[in-house]
Amino acid sequence: MPPTVQVGAILTNESLLMMQSFGLKTEPCSGNWSLVEGLDGFALDRKIHAAGWNFFFMAAEVKVMFFGALGAKNIQNALQRVFRKVKLQHFNGIEVTGIVAKRFLGVRYAVVTAHSRHVQRSCYLDSADARHASQHNAEWAEG
């Protein structure tokens, strides 16, 4: 059973070895995405920065809507859609910034919002091609 994801949660698709080198505990969430346990974005940023790395926050929101009530399964499905959108940009993390239940004409729906996050050594954000190459190299080294 995947963990319950709440607002403020950080999810990463970086290798377990890399996350452990920052002293982080992660819990598998979906596919190769893991939930960082016990830290919000600010605390994680401080830990990563203390290790000499950088943790970027992308201003553009990633929004996904679904019909029905808030529930773990619906939120998990919405996160799958968020992961697909973030993967196209080759970022290695997301921060869930909103999970809001709404109604319109009696129809229940919810909106999940997230922001892309990216961990890398350089203080200048790599291009999408460079991010893709580094993810490919990390996958190659693991597997």
PDB file of C-alpha atoms in Angstrom:
ATOM      1  CA  MET A   1       0.000   0.000   0.000  1.00  0.00           C
ATOM      2  CA  PRO A   2       1.487   3.386  -0.989  1.00  0.00           C
ATOM      3  CA  PRO A   3       1.968   5.966   1.738  1.00  0.00           C
ATOM      4  CA  THR A   4      -0.580   8.732   2.259  1.00  0.00           C
ATOM      5  CA  VAL A   5       0.558  11.883   0.493  1.00  0.00           C
ATOM      6  CA  GLN A   6      -0.383  15.238   2.028  1.00  0.00           C
ATOM      7  CA  VAL A   7       0.200  18.879   1.200  1.00  0.00           C
ATOM      8  CA  GLY A   8       3.875  19.691   1.737  1.00  0.00           C
ATOM      9  CA  ALA A   9       5.063  16.203   0.822  1.00  0.00           C
ATOM     10  CA  ILE A  10       8.253  15.904  -1.218  1.00  0.00           C
ATOM     11  CA  LEU A  11       8.563  13.028  -3.668  1.00  0.00           C
ATOM     12  CA  THR A  12      11.752  12.175  -5.518  1.00  0.00           C
ATOM     13  CA  ASN A  13      12.819   9.759  -8.207  1.00  0.00           C
ATOM     14  CA  GLU A  14      16.490  10.007  -7.337  1.00  0.00           C
ATOM     15  CA  SER A  15      18.357   6.884  -6.358  1.00  0.00           C
ATOM     16  CA  LEU A  16      17.982   5.564  -2.830  1.00  0.00           C
ATOM     17  CA  LEU A  17      21.778   5.716  -2.453  1.00  0.00           C
ATOM     18  CA  MET A  18      21.830   9.440  -3.255  1.00  0.00           C
ATOM     19  CA  MET A  19      18.998  10.195  -0.835  1.00  0.00           C
ATOM     20  CA  GLN A  20      20.752   8.193   1.904  1.00  0.00           C
ATOM     21  CA  SER A  21      23.926  10.213   1.306  1.00  0.00           C
ATOM     22  CA  PHE A  22      21.923  13.286   2.396  1.00  0.00           C
ATOM     23  CA  GLY A  23      20.767  11.376   5.494  1.00  0.00           C
ATOM     24  CA  LEU A  24      17.181  11.075   4.255  1.00  0.00           C
ATOM     25  CA  LYS A  25      14.644   8.336   4.798  1.00  0.00           C
ATOM     26  CA  THR A  26      12.358   7.598   1.894  1.00  0.00           C
ATOM     27  CA  GLU A  27       9.373   5.344   1.468  1.00  0.00           C
ATOM     28  CA  PRO A  28       8.452   3.873  -1.941  1.00  0.00           C
ATOM     29  CA  CYS A  29       5.364   5.593  -3.281  1.00  0.00           C
ATOM     30  CA  SER A  30       4.777   4.758  -6.925  1.00  0.00           C
ATOM     31  CA  GLY A  31       7.076   3.187  -9.465  1.00  0.00           C
ATOM     32  CA  ASN A  32      10.506   4.705  -8.918  1.00  0.00           C
ATOM     33  CA  TRP A  33       9.084   7.700  -7.005  1.00  0.00           C
ATOM     34  CA  SER A  34       9.645   7.798  -3.242  1.00  0.00           C
ATOM     35  CA  LEU A  35       8.182   9.936  -0.484  1.00  0.00           C
ATOM     36  CA  VAL A  36      10.760  11.764   1.650  1.00  0.00           C
ATOM     37  CA  GLU A  37       9.803  11.100   5.264  1.00  0.00           C
ATOM     38  CA  GLY A  38       9.585  13.711   7.980  1.00  0.00           C
ATOM     39  CA  LEU A  39      10.770  16.775   6.045  1.00  0.00           C
ATOM     40  CA  ASP A  40       9.062  19.603   4.223  1.00  0.00           C
ATOM     41  CA  GLY A  41      10.603  21.551   1.345  1.00  0.00           C
ATOM     42  CA  PHE A  42      12.418  24.077   3.554  1.00  0.00           C
ATOM     43  CA  ALA A  43      14.000  21.483   5.857  1.00  0.00           C
ATOM     44  CA  LEU A  44      15.001  19.313   2.899  1.00  0.00           C
ATOM     45  CA  ASP A  45      16.515  22.339   1.142  1.00  0.00           C
ATOM     46  CA  ARG A  46      18.656  23.078   4.206  1.00  0.00           C
ATOM     47  CA  LYS A  47      19.873  19.464   4.392  1.00  0.00           C
ATOM     48  CA  ILE A  48      20.720  19.310   0.688  1.00  0.00           C
ATOM     49  CA  HIS A  49      22.414  22.713   0.780  1.00  0.00           C
ATOM     50  CA  ALA A  50      24.490  21.649   3.824  1.00  0.00           C
ATOM     51  CA  ALA A  51      25.775  18.717   1.736  1.00  0.00           C
ATOM     52  CA  GLY A  52      26.958  21.156  -0.965  1.00  0.00           C
ATOM     53  CA  TRP A  53      24.127  20.500  -3.405  1.00  0.00           C
ATOM     54  CA  ASN A  54      21.210  22.631  -4.606  1.00  0.00           C
ATOM     55  CA  PHE A  55      17.453  22.044  -4.472  1.00  0.00           C
ATOM     56  CA  PHE A  56      15.587  24.042  -7.104  1.00  0.00           C
ATOM     57  CA  PHE A  57      11.921  25.032  -6.889  1.00  0.00           C
ATOM     58  CA  MET A  58      10.135  25.628 -10.204  1.00  0.00           C
ATOM     59  CA  ALA A  59       7.555  28.416 -10.114  1.00  0.00           C
ATOM     60  CA  ALA A  60       5.217  26.836 -12.671  1.00  0.00           C
ATOM     61  CA  GLU A  61       2.428  24.779 -11.099  1.00  0.00           C
ATOM     62  CA  VAL A  62       1.493  21.315 -12.267  1.00  0.00           C
ATOM     63  CA  LYS A  63      -2.279  20.884 -11.784  1.00  0.00           C
ATOM     64  CA  VAL A  64      -4.371  17.739 -12.085  1.00  0.00           C
ATOM     65  CA  MET A  65      -8.112  17.461 -11.523  1.00  0.00           C
ATOM     66  CA  PHE A  66     -10.193  14.370 -10.837  1.00  0.00           C
ATOM     67  CA  PHE A  67     -13.886  13.707 -10.266  1.00  0.00           C
ATOM     68  CA  GLY A  68     -15.042  12.100  -7.037  1.00  0.00           C
ATOM     69  CA  ALA A  69     -14.260  12.395  -3.365  1.00  0.00           C
ATOM     70  CA  LEU A  70     -10.836  12.805  -1.835  1.00  0.00           C
ATOM     71  CA  GLY A  71      -9.405   9.388  -1.175  1.00  0.00           C
ATOM     72  CA  ALA A  72      -6.007   7.745  -1.177  1.00  0.00           C
ATOM     73  CA  LYS A  73      -6.643   5.917  -4.456  1.00  0.00           C
ATOM     74  CA  ASN A  74      -7.873   9.045  -6.291  1.00  0.00           C
ATOM     75  CA  ILE A  75      -4.942  11.098  -4.994  1.00  0.00           C
ATOM     76  CA  GLN A  76      -2.509   8.336  -6.008  1.00  0.00           C
ATOM     77  CA  ASN A  77      -3.982   8.310  -9.534  1.00  0.00           C
ATOM     78  CA  ALA A  78      -3.700  12.101  -9.714  1.00  0.00           C
ATOM     79  CA  LEU A  79      -0.060  11.890  -8.605  1.00  0.00           C
ATOM     80  CA  GLN A  80       0.618   9.400 -11.415  1.00  0.00           C
ATOM     81  CA  ARG A  81      -0.526  12.081 -13.859  1.00  0.00           C
ATOM     82  CA  VAL A  82       1.669  14.675 -12.123  1.00  0.00           C
ATOM     83  CA  PHE A  83       4.670  12.314 -12.334  1.00  0.00           C
ATOM     84  CA  ARG A  84       4.162  11.908 -16.086  1.00  0.00           C
ATOM     85  CA  LYS A  85       4.093  15.676 -16.588  1.00  0.00           C
ATOM     86  CA  VAL A  86       7.221  16.231 -14.467  1.00  0.00           C
ATOM     87  CA  LYS A  87       9.063  13.371 -16.156  1.00  0.00           C
ATOM     88  CA  LEU A  88       8.674  15.108 -19.527  1.00  0.00           C
ATOM     89  CA  GLN A  89      10.709  18.015 -18.117  1.00  0.00           C
ATOM     90  CA  HIS A  90      13.309  15.671 -16.546  1.00  0.00           C
ATOM     91  CA  PHE A  91      13.017  17.035 -13.011  1.00  0.00           C
ATOM     92  CA  ASN A  92      13.821  14.595 -10.203  1.00  0.00           C
ATOM     93  CA  GLY A  93      11.307  15.707  -7.595  1.00  0.00           C
ATOM     94  CA  ILE A  94       7.974  17.298  -6.835  1.00  0.00           C
ATOM     95  CA  GLU A  95       6.461  19.115  -3.869  1.00  0.00           C
ATOM     96  CA  VAL A  96       2.728  18.705  -3.366  1.00  0.00           C
ATOM     97  CA  THR A  97       1.407  22.216  -2.720  1.00  0.00           C
ATOM     98  CA  GLY A  98      -2.337  21.654  -2.744  1.00  0.00           C
ATOM     99  CA  ILE A  99      -5.054  19.018  -2.475  1.00  0.00           C
ATOM    100  CA  VAL A 100      -8.432  20.749  -2.543  1.00  0.00           C
ATOM    101  CA  ALA A 101     -11.901  19.178  -2.667  1.00  0.00           C
ATOM    102  CA  LYS A 102     -14.561  21.181  -4.508  1.00  0.00           C
ATOM    103  CA  ARG A 103     -18.139  20.943  -5.770  1.00  0.00           C
ATOM    104  CA  PHE A 104     -19.815  22.333  -8.843  1.00  0.00           C
ATOM    105  CA  LEU A 105     -23.545  21.795  -9.371  1.00  0.00           C
ATOM    106  CA  GLY A 106     -23.399  18.948  -6.864  1.00  0.00           C
ATOM    107  CA  VAL A 107     -20.541  17.161  -8.636  1.00  0.00           C
ATOM    108  CA  ARG A 108     -17.556  16.448  -6.396  1.00  0.00           C
ATOM    109  CA  TYR A 109     -14.058  16.937  -7.764  1.00  0.00           C
ATOM    110  CA  ALA A 110     -10.607  17.724  -6.461  1.00  0.00           C
ATOM    111  CA  VAL A 111      -7.533  19.534  -7.680  1.00  0.00           C
ATOM    112  CA  VAL A 112      -4.004  18.389  -6.855  1.00  0.00           C
ATOM    113  CA  THR A 113      -1.263  20.972  -7.417  1.00  0.00           C
ATOM    114  CA  ALA A 114       2.463  20.428  -7.265  1.00  0.00           C
ATOM    115  CA  HIS A 115       5.675  22.198  -8.149  1.00  0.00           C
ATOM    116  CA  SER A 116       8.641  20.535  -9.792  1.00  0.00           C
ATOM    117  CA  ARG A 117      11.799  20.295  -7.678  1.00  0.00           C
ATOM    118  CA  HIS A 118      15.288  19.344  -8.796  1.00  0.00           C
ATOM    119  CA  VAL A 119      18.392  18.248  -6.871  1.00  0.00           C
ATOM    120  CA  GLN A 120      21.778  18.776  -8.504  1.00  0.00           C
ATOM    121  CA  ARG A 121      25.297  19.782  -7.549  1.00  0.00           C
ATOM    122  CA  SER A 122      25.587  22.920  -9.718  1.00  0.00           C
ATOM    123  CA  CYS A 123      24.041  26.203  -8.563  1.00  0.00           C
ATOM    124  CA  TYR A 124      22.836  26.855 -12.130  1.00  0.00           C
ATOM    125  CA  LEU A 125      19.862  24.790 -13.244  1.00  0.00           C
ATOM    126  CA  ASP A 126      20.912  22.361 -15.968  1.00  0.00           C
ATOM    127  CA  SER A 127      19.116  22.380 -19.307  1.00  0.00           C
ATOM    128  CA  ALA A 128      16.428  19.762 -19.958  1.00  0.00           C
ATOM    129  CA  ASP A 129      18.893  17.813 -22.118  1.00  0.00           C
ATOM    130  CA  ALA A 130      21.536  17.813 -19.372  1.00  0.00           C
ATOM    131  CA  ARG A 131      18.932  16.766 -16.763  1.00  0.00           C
ATOM    132  CA  HIS A 132      17.828  13.946 -19.077  1.00  0.00           C
ATOM    133  CA  ALA A 133      21.420  12.786 -19.571  1.00  0.00           C
ATOM    134  CA  SER A 134      22.151  12.806 -15.831  1.00  0.00           C
ATOM    135  CA  GLN A 135      18.958  10.819 -15.095  1.00  0.00           C
ATOM    136  CA  HIS A 136      19.859   8.338 -17.831  1.00  0.00           C
ATOM    137  CA  ASN A 137      23.380   7.949 -16.426  1.00  0.00           C
ATOM    138  CA  ALA A 138      22.029   7.440 -12.895  1.00  0.00           C
ATOM    139  CA  GLU A 139      19.592   4.777 -14.136  1.00  0.00           C
ATOM    140  CA  TRP A 140      22.405   3.091 -16.073  1.00  0.00           C
ATOM    141  CA  ALA A 141      24.678   3.057 -12.974  1.00  0.00           C
ATOM    142  CA  GLU A 142      21.939   1.520 -10.809  1.00  0.00           C
ATOM    143  CA  GLY A 143      20.719  -1.083 -13.167  1.00  0.00           C
TER     144      GLY A 143
END
